[in-house]
Coordinates of C-alpha atoms and ligand atoms in Angstrom, one line a residue:
M424 CA 43.8 8.3 137.8
K425 CA 43.8 6.6 141.0
K426 CA 40.7 6.8 142.8
I427 CA 40.6 7.9 146.7
S428 CA 37.8 5.7 148.8
V429 CA 35.7 7.3 152.0
S430 CA 37.6 4.7 153.6
D431 CA 41.2 5.6 152.2
I432 CA 40.4 9.2 153.8
R433 CA 39.4 7.6 156.9
N434 CA 42.5 6.0 157.3
L435 CA 44.6 8.9 156.7
V436 CA 42.9 11.0 159.4
K437 CA 44.9 10.4 162.6
P438 CA 43.9 7.8 165.1
N439 CA 42.8 10.6 168.0
I440 CA 40.6 12.2 165.7
R441 CA 39.2 9.5 164.1
N442 CA 36.5 8.2 166.5
L443 CA 35.8 12.0 167.7
T444 CA 32.0 13.6 166.4
A445 CA 31.9 17.4 165.2
Y446 CA 30.8 20.0 168.0
N447 CA 26.8 20.0 167.6
A448 CA 26.3 23.8 167.2
K449 CA 23.7 22.9 164.4
E450 CA 21.0 26.2 164.8
I451 CA 17.7 25.1 165.8
P452 CA 15.0 27.3 164.5
C453 CA 13.0 29.1 167.2
R454 CA 10.8 31.8 168.5
V455 CA 12.7 32.4 171.7
K456 CA 16.3 31.4 171.7
L457 CA 17.5 30.7 175.6
D458 CA 19.9 28.2 174.5
A459 CA 23.7 29.2 174.2
N460 CA 23.8 31.8 177.2
E461 CA 24.5 35.3 174.7
S462 CA 23.3 38.5 175.7
P463 CA 19.1 39.4 174.4
Y464 CA 20.7 43.2 174.0
G465 CA 22.8 43.3 171.1
F466 CA 24.6 46.8 170.5
D467 CA 24.5 48.7 166.8
I468 CA 27.2 48.9 164.7
T469 CA 27.7 52.8 163.3
D470 CA 28.8 53.3 159.6
E471 CA 31.4 55.1 161.0
I472 CA 33.1 52.6 162.2
L473 CA 32.2 50.2 159.2
K474 CA 33.8 52.9 157.0
A475 CA 37.1 52.9 159.1
V476 CA 37.5 49.5 158.0
K477 CA 39.9 48.9 155.3
T478 CA 38.9 45.2 153.9
N479 CA 42.3 45.3 151.7
R480 CA 44.6 45.0 154.1
Y481 CA 45.1 42.6 157.2
P482 CA 44.3 43.4 160.7
D483 CA 46.5 44.5 163.6
P484 CA 48.0 41.4 164.5
E485 CA 48.2 42.8 168.3
A486 CA 45.1 44.2 168.3
K487 CA 46.9 47.0 169.9
T488 CA 43.8 49.9 170.0
L489 CA 41.0 47.5 171.8
K490 CA 43.9 46.0 173.8
K491 CA 44.5 49.2 175.7
I492 CA 41.1 49.7 176.0
I493 CA 40.7 46.2 177.5
A494 CA 43.6 47.0 179.7
K495 CA 42.4 50.3 181.0
N496 CA 38.8 49.2 181.9
L497 CA 40.6 46.1 183.5
R498 CA 43.6 48.2 185.1
L499 CA 45.9 45.5 183.6
N500 CA 49.0 46.3 181.4
T501 CA 48.9 45.4 178.0
E502 CA 51.2 43.2 177.8
N503 CA 49.7 40.7 180.4
I504 CA 47.6 40.5 177.7
L505 CA 46.8 37.9 174.5
F506 CA 43.3 38.0 172.2
G507 CA 41.5 34.6 170.9
N508 CA 39.0 34.2 167.7
G509 CA 36.7 33.5 171.3
S510 CA 37.8 32.0 174.4
D511 CA 37.7 29.1 172.3
E512 CA 40.6 29.6 170.5
L513 CA 42.7 30.3 173.8
I514 CA 41.9 27.3 174.9
Y515 CA 43.0 25.6 171.5
Y516 CA 46.1 27.6 172.3
L517 CA 47.0 27.0 175.7
I518 CA 46.6 23.1 175.3
T519 CA 48.5 23.2 172.2
V520 CA 51.2 24.8 174.0
F521 CA 51.6 23.1 177.6
G522 CA 50.1 19.7 176.9
G523 CA 47.8 17.2 179.1
P524 CA 47.4 16.1 181.4
V525 CA 44.9 18.1 181.5
L526 CA 42.1 18.3 184.8
Y527 CA 38.9 20.0 185.2
P528 CA 36.0 19.1 187.1
V529 CA 33.0 17.6 185.8
P530 CA 30.3 18.7 185.0
T531 CA 31.5 21.7 183.4
F532 CA 32.4 23.6 179.8
S533 CA 32.7 21.1 177.5
M534 CA 35.6 22.8 175.1
Y535 CA 38.6 21.6 177.7
G536 CA 37.6 18.0 177.1
L537 CA 37.0 18.0 173.4
I538 CA 40.3 20.1 172.7
S539 CA 41.9 18.0 174.8
R540 CA 40.9 15.3 172.7
S541 CA 41.0 16.6 169.3
L542 CA 45.0 17.1 170.8
G543 CA 45.4 13.9 171.9
E544 CA 46.5 15.0 175.0
K545 CA 45.2 12.9 178.5
R546 CA 42.3 14.2 180.1
I547 CA 41.2 13.7 184.0
A548 CA 37.9 14.7 184.8
V549 CA 37.2 14.7 189.0
P550 CA 33.5 15.1 189.6
L551 CA 32.3 18.3 191.9
D552 CA 31.4 17.5 194.9
D553 CA 27.1 17.7 195.9
E554 CA 27.1 21.2 196.5
F555 CA 28.9 21.8 192.7
D556 CA 31.9 22.7 194.6
L557 CA 35.3 21.1 194.0
N558 CA 36.2 18.1 195.4
M559 CA 39.7 19.3 196.7
E560 CA 40.5 15.5 198.4
K561 CA 40.1 13.8 194.9
I562 CA 41.9 17.3 192.9
L563 CA 44.9 17.7 195.4
S564 CA 45.4 13.7 194.6
V565 CA 45.4 14.1 191.3
I566 CA 47.5 16.8 191.4
K567 CA 50.1 14.8 193.8
K568 CA 49.6 11.6 191.6
N569 CA 49.5 13.3 187.9
K570 CA 51.1 16.3 187.9
P571 CA 48.5 17.8 185.3
N572 CA 50.1 20.7 183.4
L573 CA 46.6 22.5 182.9
I574 CA 43.9 22.4 185.0
F575 CA 40.9 24.4 183.6
L576 CA 38.4 26.2 186.3
S577 CA 35.3 28.1 185.1
S578 CA 34.1 29.7 187.8
P579 CA 31.3 30.9 187.4
N580 CA 30.9 27.0 186.2
N581 CA 28.8 26.4 183.1
P582 CA 26.4 24.8 183.3
T583 CA 26.0 24.6 187.6
G584 CA 25.8 28.5 187.3
N585 CA 27.5 28.8 190.9
C586 CA 31.2 30.1 192.0
F587 CA 34.1 27.8 193.5
S588 CA 35.3 28.4 196.7
S589 CA 38.2 31.3 196.3
E590 CA 40.0 30.0 198.9
R591 CA 39.9 26.5 197.1
I592 CA 41.1 27.4 194.1
L593 CA 44.1 29.5 195.8
K594 CA 44.9 26.0 197.5
I595 CA 44.6 24.2 193.8
I596 CA 46.8 26.8 192.6
A597 CA 49.5 26.9 195.4
A598 CA 49.4 22.8 194.8
S599 CA 49.8 22.7 191.5
K600 CA 52.9 23.3 189.8
G601 CA 50.9 23.1 186.4
L602 CA 49.2 26.8 184.9
V603 CA 45.7 26.9 186.6
I604 CA 43.1 28.3 184.3
V605 CA 40.5 30.2 185.8
D606 CA 37.8 30.8 182.8
E607 CA 35.8 34.0 184.3
A608 CA 33.2 34.1 180.9
Y609 CA 30.6 34.6 183.6
Q610 CA 32.5 37.1 186.1
P611 CA 30.3 40.1 185.1
F612 CA 27.4 38.7 186.2
S613 CA 28.5 37.4 189.7
S614 CA 28.8 39.0 193.0
E615 CA 32.2 37.7 193.4
K616 CA 35.1 39.9 192.1
G617 CA 36.9 37.5 190.1
F618 CA 41.1 36.6 190.1
L619 CA 42.1 39.3 187.9
P620 CA 43.3 41.4 191.3
M621 CA 45.6 38.2 192.1
L622 CA 47.0 37.9 188.7
S623 CA 50.6 39.1 190.0
D624 CA 50.6 37.3 193.2
Y625 CA 50.7 33.5 191.2
K626 CA 53.2 32.6 188.4
N627 CA 51.0 29.7 187.2
L628 CA 47.8 31.6 187.0
V629 CA 45.7 32.5 183.5
I630 CA 42.7 34.6 183.5
L631 CA 40.2 33.5 180.4
R632 CA 37.7 36.5 179.9
T633 CA 35.4 36.7 177.1
L634 CA 33.0 39.3 175.7
S635 CA 30.6 36.7 174.2
K636 CA 28.3 36.8 177.3
V637 CA 28.0 39.9 177.2
G638 CA 26.4 41.6 174.1
F639 CA 29.0 40.5 171.6
A640 CA 29.0 36.5 170.8
G641 CA 29.0 37.2 167.1
L642 CA 32.0 39.1 167.0
R643 CA 34.6 36.5 168.6
V644 CA 36.6 38.0 171.0
G645 CA 37.9 36.3 174.5
F646 CA 41.1 37.2 175.6
L647 CA 43.9 35.6 178.5
T648 CA 45.2 37.6 181.0
A649 CA 48.5 35.8 182.8
D650 CA 52.6 36.3 183.1
K651 CA 53.8 37.9 180.2
E652 CA 56.2 34.7 179.8
I653 CA 53.2 32.3 179.0
I654 CA 52.0 35.3 176.7
S655 CA 54.8 35.1 174.5
E656 CA 54.9 31.0 174.9
V657 CA 51.5 30.8 173.5
N658 CA 51.8 33.7 171.3
K659 CA 54.1 31.2 169.2
V660 CA 51.1 29.2 168.1
R661 CA 49.0 32.0 167.7
L662 CA 47.8 32.5 164.0
P663 CA 49.0 36.2 163.6
F664 CA 45.8 37.8 162.5
N665 CA 43.4 35.6 164.6
L666 CA 41.3 38.8 165.4
N667 CA 39.4 40.3 162.2
S668 CA 39.5 44.0 161.7
I669 CA 35.8 44.5 161.6
S670 CA 35.8 42.8 164.9
Q671 CA 38.2 44.9 166.5
A672 CA 37.0 47.8 165.1
V673 CA 33.1 46.9 166.5
A674 CA 34.3 45.8 169.7
A675 CA 37.2 48.7 170.4
E676 CA 34.0 51.6 169.7
S677 CA 31.8 49.1 171.9
L678 CA 33.1 49.1 174.5
K679 CA 33.2 52.9 175.0
N680 CA 29.5 52.0 176.4
T681 CA 30.5 51.3 179.6
R682 CA 27.5 52.1 181.4
T683 CA 25.0 50.4 178.4
I684 CA 27.1 47.5 179.2
K685 CA 26.6 47.6 183.1
L686 CA 23.1 48.5 182.7
Y687 CA 22.5 45.3 180.9
I688 CA 24.6 43.1 182.8
G689 CA 22.5 44.3 185.8
L690 CA 19.1 43.7 184.2
I691 CA 20.0 39.9 183.5
A692 CA 21.3 39.6 187.1
S693 CA 17.8 40.9 188.1
E694 CA 15.8 39.0 185.8
R695 CA 17.9 35.8 186.8
E696 CA 16.7 36.5 190.5
R697 CA 13.0 36.9 189.4
L698 CA 13.3 33.7 187.2
L699 CA 14.8 32.2 190.1
N700 CA 12.0 33.0 192.2
E701 CA 9.3 31.8 189.8
L702 CA 11.2 28.6 189.3
W703 CA 11.5 27.8 192.8
K704 CA 7.1 28.3 193.0
I705 CA 5.9 25.6 190.3
R706 CA 6.4 22.0 192.0
G707 CA 8.7 19.6 190.1
I708 CA 11.1 21.7 189.1
K709 CA 14.4 22.3 191.2
P710 CA 16.1 25.1 190.2
Y711 CA 20.1 26.3 191.3
P712 CA 21.1 29.1 192.4
S713 CA 23.3 31.4 189.6
E714 CA 26.0 33.8 189.1
A715 CA 26.1 33.5 185.5
N716 CA 23.2 34.5 182.9
F717 CA 21.6 31.2 182.9
I718 CA 20.0 29.3 185.7
L719 CA 20.1 25.1 185.6
F720 CA 17.0 23.4 186.9
R721 CA 16.0 19.7 187.5
V722 CA 12.8 18.3 186.2
K723 CA 11.3 15.0 185.6
N724 CA 10.9 13.9 182.1
S725 CA 13.7 16.6 180.9
D726 CA 13.6 15.3 177.2
K727 CA 9.6 15.4 177.2
I728 CA 10.0 19.1 178.6
Y729 CA 12.7 20.4 176.1
Q730 CA 10.6 19.1 173.0
K731 CA 7.3 20.4 174.6
L732 CA 9.3 23.6 174.7
L733 CA 10.6 23.8 171.6
K734 CA 7.5 23.1 170.0
K735 CA 6.1 26.1 171.3
G736 CA 9.0 27.8 169.9
I737 CA 11.1 28.0 173.0
L738 CA 14.7 26.7 173.0
V739 CA 16.9 25.7 176.3
R740 CA 19.9 23.2 177.1
N741 CA 18.9 19.7 177.0
M742 CA 22.1 19.0 179.9
K743 CA 21.6 15.2 179.2
G744 CA 24.8 13.5 178.7
V745 CA 26.3 16.3 181.1
I746 CA 24.1 16.7 183.9
D747 CA 21.1 14.2 184.0
S748 CA 17.3 15.2 184.2
C749 CA 18.7 18.9 183.8
L750 CA 17.7 21.2 181.9
R751 CA 19.9 24.9 181.3
V752 CA 18.1 28.3 180.4
T753 CA 19.4 31.9 179.6
I754 CA 18.5 35.0 181.1
G755 CA 16.8 36.6 178.3
T756 CA 14.5 39.9 178.6
K757 CA 11.5 40.3 180.6
N758 CA 9.3 39.4 178.1
E759 CA 11.4 36.6 177.1
N760 CA 11.4 35.1 180.6
D761 CA 7.8 35.6 181.0
I762 CA 6.7 33.8 177.5
F763 CA 9.5 30.8 179.0
I764 CA 8.0 30.4 182.6
R765 CA 4.6 30.4 181.0
A766 CA 5.3 27.9 178.7
L767 CA 7.2 26.2 181.3
K768 CA 3.9 26.0 183.8
G769 CA 2.4 24.7 181.0
V770 CA 4.0 21.8 179.6
I771 CA 5.0 20.4 183.3
Q772 CA 1.5 19.7 184.0
Ligands
PLP1898 C1 30.7 30.2 176.7 C2 32.0 30.1 177.4 C3 33.5 30.3 176.6 C4 33.6 30.7 175.6 O1 33.8 31.9 174.8 P1 34.1 32.6 173.6 O2 34.7 33.4 173.9 O3 32.5 32.6 173.1 O4 34.8 31.4 172.6 C5 34.4 29.9 177.2 N1 34.3 29.6 178.6 C6 33.1 29.2 179.3 C7 32.9 28.9 180.5 C8 31.5 29.1 178.2 O5 30.7 29.2 178.7

């Protein structure tokens, strides 16, 4: 039998994949987990929900029950909704279907760039301005010159936490012949109402939402809303059973608890304001205001502070390489936030 060596395998790999590194989502053991913008509040899964799941049957490929609930909650038509196994999968599909050039501001959510790279599409990253808002001069000139097929705008933006000016977003939608995807993963925590009400006004507007940041990260349920023509194009590449039965059932049932979900979102938003105030008081820390469930802050020796926090069992996100000298902390429960603040005060001296 012919032996295949490691280098032979590498040579089989497509050139644009060969030099990639896998997304670093490794689990770091910790006591207080504030690194991944998850909700500190989970939801119970009742036996009743689980018993109704048929393990031997494929899931509903259209996730009709869940779709109806979300359509009703957000006042959308079901034909304008498409589910993904997390919104990450939908980003993958959008770039697969429409291709590049893919334009996005930086710093922003890393997936837009990573997925473009793995699909071999051209990426154009435009730095945000000093206020972390969209640099219109540069973006409009790139639109004119490079005609991006896709523009990804995370608003509120991860990791900076601010919403982009809606006026600027609207200008970009109007100027672009390609699709503009407004990623509203953090919209529930924001004081702005987002772009869903404008969906029918713009054919090239796509809005991404997810349940991940409001207590359901483990289910992997994201969805996009767009014109039905866009939906039917994306449906051509969507894997037929991308949303499993358990996630569909649990999400559909849990979303009935609208009051509890809203209560938790409110708690997180008020804790965010409290944490922001506390951070302002610490010398050597510069926190940035946030419309999301996390706070970005600048600190000298961010690497050292990150490590010292981790030694105390507190995990935050080190933004090195994305936005230097910055750490990003997810809003936890009141108790978790207190532990974090106390530890940070201790390690900063
Ligand atoms: C977390 C995050 C997502 C990913 O959401 P999933 O639905 O969990 O895949 C998408 N966009 C932004 C900006 C995020 O921060």
